[in-house]
Short mmCIF file of C-alpha atoms and ligand atoms in Angstrom, two decimals:
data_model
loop_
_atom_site.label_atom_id
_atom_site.label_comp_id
_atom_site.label_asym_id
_atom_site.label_seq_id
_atom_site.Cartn_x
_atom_site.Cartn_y
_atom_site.Cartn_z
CA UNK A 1467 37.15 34.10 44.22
CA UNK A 1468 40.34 34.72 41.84
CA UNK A 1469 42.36 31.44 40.93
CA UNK A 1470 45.19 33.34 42.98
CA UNK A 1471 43.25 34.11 46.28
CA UNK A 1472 44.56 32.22 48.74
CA UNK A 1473 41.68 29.10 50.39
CA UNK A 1474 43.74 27.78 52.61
CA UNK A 1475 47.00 28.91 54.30
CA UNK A 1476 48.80 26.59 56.83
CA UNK A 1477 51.49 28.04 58.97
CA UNK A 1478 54.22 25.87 60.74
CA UNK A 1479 54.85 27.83 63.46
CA UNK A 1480 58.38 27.34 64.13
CA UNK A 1481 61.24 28.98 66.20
CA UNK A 1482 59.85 29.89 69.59
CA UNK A 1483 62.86 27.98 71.56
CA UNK A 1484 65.36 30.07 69.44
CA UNK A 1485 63.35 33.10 70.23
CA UNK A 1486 63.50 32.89 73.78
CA UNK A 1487 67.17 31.76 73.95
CA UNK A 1488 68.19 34.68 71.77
CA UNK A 1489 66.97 36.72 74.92
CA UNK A 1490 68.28 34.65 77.26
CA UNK A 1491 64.79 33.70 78.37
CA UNK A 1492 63.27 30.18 79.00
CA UNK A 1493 61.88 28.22 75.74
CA UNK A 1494 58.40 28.30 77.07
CA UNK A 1495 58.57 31.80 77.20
CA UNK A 1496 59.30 31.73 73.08
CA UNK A 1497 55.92 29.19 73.15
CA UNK A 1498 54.18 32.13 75.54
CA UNK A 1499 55.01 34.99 73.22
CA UNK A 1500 54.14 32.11 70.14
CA UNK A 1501 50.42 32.94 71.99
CA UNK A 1502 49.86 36.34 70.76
CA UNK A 1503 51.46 35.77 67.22
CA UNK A 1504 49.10 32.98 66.72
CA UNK A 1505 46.19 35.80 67.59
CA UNK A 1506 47.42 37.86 65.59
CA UNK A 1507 47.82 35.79 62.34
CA UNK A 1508 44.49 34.79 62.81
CA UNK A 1509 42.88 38.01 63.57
CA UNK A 1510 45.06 39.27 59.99
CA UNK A 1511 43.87 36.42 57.93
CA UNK A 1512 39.60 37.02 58.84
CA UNK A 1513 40.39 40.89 57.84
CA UNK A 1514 42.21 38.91 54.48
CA UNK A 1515 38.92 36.69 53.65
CA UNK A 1516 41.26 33.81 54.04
CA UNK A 1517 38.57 31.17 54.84
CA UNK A 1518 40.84 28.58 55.64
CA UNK A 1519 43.71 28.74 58.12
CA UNK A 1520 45.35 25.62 59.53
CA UNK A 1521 48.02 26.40 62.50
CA UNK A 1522 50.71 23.22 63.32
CA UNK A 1523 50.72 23.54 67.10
CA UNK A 1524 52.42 20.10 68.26
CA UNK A 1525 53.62 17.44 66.52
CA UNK A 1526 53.84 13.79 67.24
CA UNK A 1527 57.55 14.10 67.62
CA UNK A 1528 57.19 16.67 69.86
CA UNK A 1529 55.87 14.21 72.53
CA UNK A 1530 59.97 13.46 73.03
CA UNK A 1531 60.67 16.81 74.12
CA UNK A 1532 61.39 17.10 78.19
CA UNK A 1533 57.83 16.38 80.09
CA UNK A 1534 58.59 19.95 81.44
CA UNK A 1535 58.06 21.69 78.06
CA UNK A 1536 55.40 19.16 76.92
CA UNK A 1537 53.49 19.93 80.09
CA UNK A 1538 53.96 23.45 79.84
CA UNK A 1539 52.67 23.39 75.92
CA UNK A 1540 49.70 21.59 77.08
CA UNK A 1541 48.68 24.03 79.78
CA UNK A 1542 49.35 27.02 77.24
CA UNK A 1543 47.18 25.29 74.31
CA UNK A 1544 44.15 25.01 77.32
CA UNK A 1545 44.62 28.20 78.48
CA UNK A 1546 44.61 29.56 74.51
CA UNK A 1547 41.53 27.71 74.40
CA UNK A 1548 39.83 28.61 77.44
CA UNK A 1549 40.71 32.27 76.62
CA UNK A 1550 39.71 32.30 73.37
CA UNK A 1551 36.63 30.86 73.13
CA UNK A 1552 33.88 33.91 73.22
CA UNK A 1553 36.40 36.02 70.61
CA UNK A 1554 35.89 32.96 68.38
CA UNK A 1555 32.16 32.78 68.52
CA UNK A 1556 32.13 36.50 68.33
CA UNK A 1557 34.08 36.57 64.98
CA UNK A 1558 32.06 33.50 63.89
CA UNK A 1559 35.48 31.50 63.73
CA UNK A 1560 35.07 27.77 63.54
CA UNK A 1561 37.29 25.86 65.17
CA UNK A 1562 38.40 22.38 64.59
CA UNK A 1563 41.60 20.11 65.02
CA UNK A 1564 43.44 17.29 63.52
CA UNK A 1565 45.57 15.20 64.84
CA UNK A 1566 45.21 12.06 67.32
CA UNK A 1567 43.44 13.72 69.95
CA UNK A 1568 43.68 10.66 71.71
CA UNK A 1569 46.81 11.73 72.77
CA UNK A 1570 46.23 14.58 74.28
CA UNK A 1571 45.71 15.14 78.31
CA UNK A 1572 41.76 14.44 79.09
CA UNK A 1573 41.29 18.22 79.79
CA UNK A 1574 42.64 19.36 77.08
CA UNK A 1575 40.86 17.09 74.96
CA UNK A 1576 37.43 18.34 77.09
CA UNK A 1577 38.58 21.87 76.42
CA UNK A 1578 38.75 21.23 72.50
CA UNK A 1579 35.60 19.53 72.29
CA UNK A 1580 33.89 21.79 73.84
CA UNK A 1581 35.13 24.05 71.58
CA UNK A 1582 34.91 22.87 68.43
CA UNK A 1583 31.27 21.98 69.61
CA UNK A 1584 30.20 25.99 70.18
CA UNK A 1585 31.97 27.19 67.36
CA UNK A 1586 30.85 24.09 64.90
CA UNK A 1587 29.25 25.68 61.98
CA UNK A 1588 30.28 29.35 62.61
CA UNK A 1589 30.72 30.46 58.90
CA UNK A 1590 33.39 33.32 59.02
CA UNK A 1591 36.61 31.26 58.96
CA UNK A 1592 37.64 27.90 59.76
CA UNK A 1593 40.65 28.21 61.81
CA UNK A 1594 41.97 23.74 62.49
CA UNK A 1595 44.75 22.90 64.58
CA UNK A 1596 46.76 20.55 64.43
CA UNK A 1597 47.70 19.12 67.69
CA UNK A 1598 49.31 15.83 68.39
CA UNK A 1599 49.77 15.43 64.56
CA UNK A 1600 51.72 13.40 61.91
CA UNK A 1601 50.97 13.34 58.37
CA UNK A 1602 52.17 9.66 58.88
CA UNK A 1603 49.84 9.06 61.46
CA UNK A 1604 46.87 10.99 60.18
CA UNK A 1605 47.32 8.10 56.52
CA UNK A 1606 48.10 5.40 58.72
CA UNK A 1607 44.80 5.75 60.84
CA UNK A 1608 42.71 6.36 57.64
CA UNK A 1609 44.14 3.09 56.39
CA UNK A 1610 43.29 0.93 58.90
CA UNK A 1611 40.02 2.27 58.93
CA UNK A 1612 39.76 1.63 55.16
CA UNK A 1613 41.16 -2.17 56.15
CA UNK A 1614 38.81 -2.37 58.97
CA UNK A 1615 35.83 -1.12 56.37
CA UNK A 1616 36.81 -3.57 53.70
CA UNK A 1617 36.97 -6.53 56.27
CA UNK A 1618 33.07 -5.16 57.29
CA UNK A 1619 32.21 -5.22 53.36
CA UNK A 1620 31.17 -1.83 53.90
CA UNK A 1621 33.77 -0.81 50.79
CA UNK A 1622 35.37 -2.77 47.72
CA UNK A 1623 39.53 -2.84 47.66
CA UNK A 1624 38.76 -1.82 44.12
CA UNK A 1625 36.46 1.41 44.56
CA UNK A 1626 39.39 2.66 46.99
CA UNK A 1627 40.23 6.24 45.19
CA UNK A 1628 41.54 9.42 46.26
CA UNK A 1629 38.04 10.65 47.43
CA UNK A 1630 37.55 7.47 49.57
CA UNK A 1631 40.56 7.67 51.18
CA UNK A 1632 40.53 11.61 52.27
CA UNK A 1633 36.99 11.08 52.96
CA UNK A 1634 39.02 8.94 55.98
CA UNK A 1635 42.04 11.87 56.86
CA UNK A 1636 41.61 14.12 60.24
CA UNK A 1637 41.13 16.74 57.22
CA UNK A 1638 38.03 15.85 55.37
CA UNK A 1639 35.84 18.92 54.53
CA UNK A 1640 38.71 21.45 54.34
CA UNK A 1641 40.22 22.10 51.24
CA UNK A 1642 44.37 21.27 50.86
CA UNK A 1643 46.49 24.05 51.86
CA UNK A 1644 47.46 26.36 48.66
CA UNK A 1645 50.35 28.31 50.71
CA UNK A 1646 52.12 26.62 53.60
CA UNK A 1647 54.30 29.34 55.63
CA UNK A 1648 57.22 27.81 58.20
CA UNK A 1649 58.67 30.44 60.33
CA UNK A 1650 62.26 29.80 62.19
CA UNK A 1651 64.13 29.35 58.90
CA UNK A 1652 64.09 25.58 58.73
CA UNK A 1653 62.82 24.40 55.27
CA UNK A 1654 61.31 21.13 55.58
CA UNK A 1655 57.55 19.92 56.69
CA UNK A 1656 58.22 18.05 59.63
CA UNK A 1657 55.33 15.48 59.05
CA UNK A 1658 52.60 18.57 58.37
CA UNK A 1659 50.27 17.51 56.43
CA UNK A 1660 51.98 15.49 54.11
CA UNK A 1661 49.35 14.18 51.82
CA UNK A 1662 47.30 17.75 51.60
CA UNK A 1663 50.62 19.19 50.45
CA UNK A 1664 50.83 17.38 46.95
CA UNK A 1665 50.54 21.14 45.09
CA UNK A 1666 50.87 23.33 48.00
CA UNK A 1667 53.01 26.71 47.48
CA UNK A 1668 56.00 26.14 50.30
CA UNK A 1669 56.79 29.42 52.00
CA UNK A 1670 60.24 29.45 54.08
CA UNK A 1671 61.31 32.86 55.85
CA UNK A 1672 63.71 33.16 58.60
CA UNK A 1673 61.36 35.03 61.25
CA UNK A 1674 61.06 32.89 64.36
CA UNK A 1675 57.42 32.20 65.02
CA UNK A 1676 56.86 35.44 67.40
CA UNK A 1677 57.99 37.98 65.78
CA UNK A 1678 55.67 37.22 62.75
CA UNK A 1679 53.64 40.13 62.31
CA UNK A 1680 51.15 40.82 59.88
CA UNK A 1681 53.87 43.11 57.90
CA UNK A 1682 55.77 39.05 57.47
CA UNK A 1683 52.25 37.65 56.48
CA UNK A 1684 51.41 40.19 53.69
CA UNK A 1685 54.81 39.22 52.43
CA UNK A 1686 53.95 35.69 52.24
CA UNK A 1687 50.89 36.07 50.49
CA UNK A 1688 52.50 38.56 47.82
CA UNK A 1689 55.02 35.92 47.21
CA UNK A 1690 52.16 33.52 46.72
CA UNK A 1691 50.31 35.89 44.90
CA UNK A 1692 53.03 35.75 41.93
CA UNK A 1693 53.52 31.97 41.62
CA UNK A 1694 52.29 29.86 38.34
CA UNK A 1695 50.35 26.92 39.92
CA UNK A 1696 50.64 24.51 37.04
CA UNK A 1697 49.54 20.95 38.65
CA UNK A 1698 51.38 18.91 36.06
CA UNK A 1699 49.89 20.69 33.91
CA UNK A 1700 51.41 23.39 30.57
CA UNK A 1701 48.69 25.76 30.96
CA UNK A 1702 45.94 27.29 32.97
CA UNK A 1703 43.16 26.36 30.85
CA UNK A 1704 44.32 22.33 31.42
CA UNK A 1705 41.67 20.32 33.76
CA UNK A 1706 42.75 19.61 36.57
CA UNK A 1707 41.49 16.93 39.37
CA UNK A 1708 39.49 18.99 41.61
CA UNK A 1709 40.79 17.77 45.01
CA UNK A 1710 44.37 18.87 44.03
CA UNK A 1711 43.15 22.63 43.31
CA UNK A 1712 41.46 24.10 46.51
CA UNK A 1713 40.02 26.92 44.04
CA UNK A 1714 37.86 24.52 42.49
CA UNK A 1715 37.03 22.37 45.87
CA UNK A 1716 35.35 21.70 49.24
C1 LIG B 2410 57.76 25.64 67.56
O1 LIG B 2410 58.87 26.18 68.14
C2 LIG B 2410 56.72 25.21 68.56
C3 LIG B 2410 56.59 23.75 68.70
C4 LIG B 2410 57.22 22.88 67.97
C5 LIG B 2410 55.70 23.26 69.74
P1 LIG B 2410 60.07 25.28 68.65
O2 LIG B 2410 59.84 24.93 70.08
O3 LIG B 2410 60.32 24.13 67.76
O4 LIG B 2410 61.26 26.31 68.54
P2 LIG B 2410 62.76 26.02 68.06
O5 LIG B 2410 62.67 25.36 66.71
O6 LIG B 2410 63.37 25.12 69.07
O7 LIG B 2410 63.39 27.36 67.99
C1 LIG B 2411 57.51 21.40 63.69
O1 LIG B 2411 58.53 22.02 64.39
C2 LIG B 2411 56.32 21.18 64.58
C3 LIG B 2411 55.57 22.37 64.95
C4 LIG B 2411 55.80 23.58 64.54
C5 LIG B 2411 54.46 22.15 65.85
P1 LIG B 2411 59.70 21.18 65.07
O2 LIG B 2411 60.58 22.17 65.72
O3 LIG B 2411 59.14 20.12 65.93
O4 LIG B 2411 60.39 20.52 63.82
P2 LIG B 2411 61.87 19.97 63.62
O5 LIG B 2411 62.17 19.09 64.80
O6 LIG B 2411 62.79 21.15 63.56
O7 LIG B 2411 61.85 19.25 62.31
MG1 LIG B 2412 61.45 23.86 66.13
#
């Protein structure tokens, strides 16, 4: 693999309720057409050899939206689910979420285990969502399980380091993103991810979430494809800490 192939690409899927207004339709029409761009991104990325896509499907914010959409987004994410399932084993596509699943309606949070059960170890692609998540949240449980360890004597304060602690993220296992896409032309994070993003590439285009096609996503990766990835350091033959360079980790 080239130092500028692409491991990991995490999309923020954003602009769905602009979408749908901009044809006078209702927002969770914009989430329903969302569907099929979110098949089709993944579909494009397995023909890519990307072996690592993560998709931001609900946030923790986005529990205050109206019950109405938040119900609506919960039936569409089991139906995905339920749909999807044999296309996933059949393309050997892994599935897996972050995200404090806790949250999330018991059969939804069924569905997903179920899923992530069947396709667990299924070595064409890893495709994670994240679903109920916070970057905020996602530290702020792996530090109180590093507290709760500590108190145990199961770890020194002192050996804490960056491996212990992502050893303890929703994340562990997949490497951090090296291109994060947001659709919908806001350019900000929104809580994705936040520590994985240290040295991520930030992609911003204007596209609402379902009209992304794969025309948008070859784009994005030619973009990516001509950035100079330094990590702090002056040159490319500097070492750099493994976990901060997906080329050389997990
Ligand atoms: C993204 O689209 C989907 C979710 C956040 C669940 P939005 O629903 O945020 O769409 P806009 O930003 O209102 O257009
Ligand atoms: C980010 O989009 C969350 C997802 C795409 C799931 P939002 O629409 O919730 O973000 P803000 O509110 O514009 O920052
Ligand atoms: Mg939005």
């Amino acid at each position: 693999m080239s130092e500028r192939s692409i491991r990991h690409l995490a999309i923020i899927m954003d602009g769905n309720g602009r979408w749908a207004r901009e044809r006078r339709m209702l927002r969770i029409e914009g989430h329903r057409a969302g569907v099929s761009a979110v098949r089709s991104a993944v579909e494009h990325c397995r023909r890519r050899g990307i072996p690592h896509l993560t998709l931001f499907a609900f946030s923790t914010e986005n529990w205050t939206r109206p019950a109405l959409e938040v119900g609506s987004l919960m039936a569409l994410l089991d139906s995905y689910l339920e749909a999807e399932l044999d296309q996933l084993v059949r393309q050997r596509i892994e599935l897996r979420s972050v995200g404090n699943v806790d949250a999330l309606p018991a059969t939804l949070a069924k569905r997903l285990s179920r899923v992530e059960n069947e396709t667990r170890g299924l070595d064409g692609m890893r495709l994670t969502l994240a679903l109920s998540y916070g970057g905020r949240d996602e530290i702020l449980r792996a530090t109180k399980q590093i507290v709760r360890d500590i108190r145990l004597g199961l770890l020194s304060a002192e050996a804490v380091d960056e491996e212990i602690f992502e050893r303890r993220l929703d994340s562990y296992g997949t490497p951090p993103p090296d291109l994060v896409i947001r659709t919908g032309g806001e350019q900000r994070l929104s809580n994705f991810l936040l520590w994985q993003c240290a040295y991520s590439e930030l992609y911003f285009t204007l596209v609402h979430w379902p009209d992304f096609d794969e025309q948008d996503l070859d784009l994005a990766i030619a973009w990516y494809e001509g950035r100079n990835r330094r990590f702090g350091c002056v040159d490319s033959t500097c070492r750099v800490r493994p976990a901060m360079r997906s080329a050389t980790s997990g």
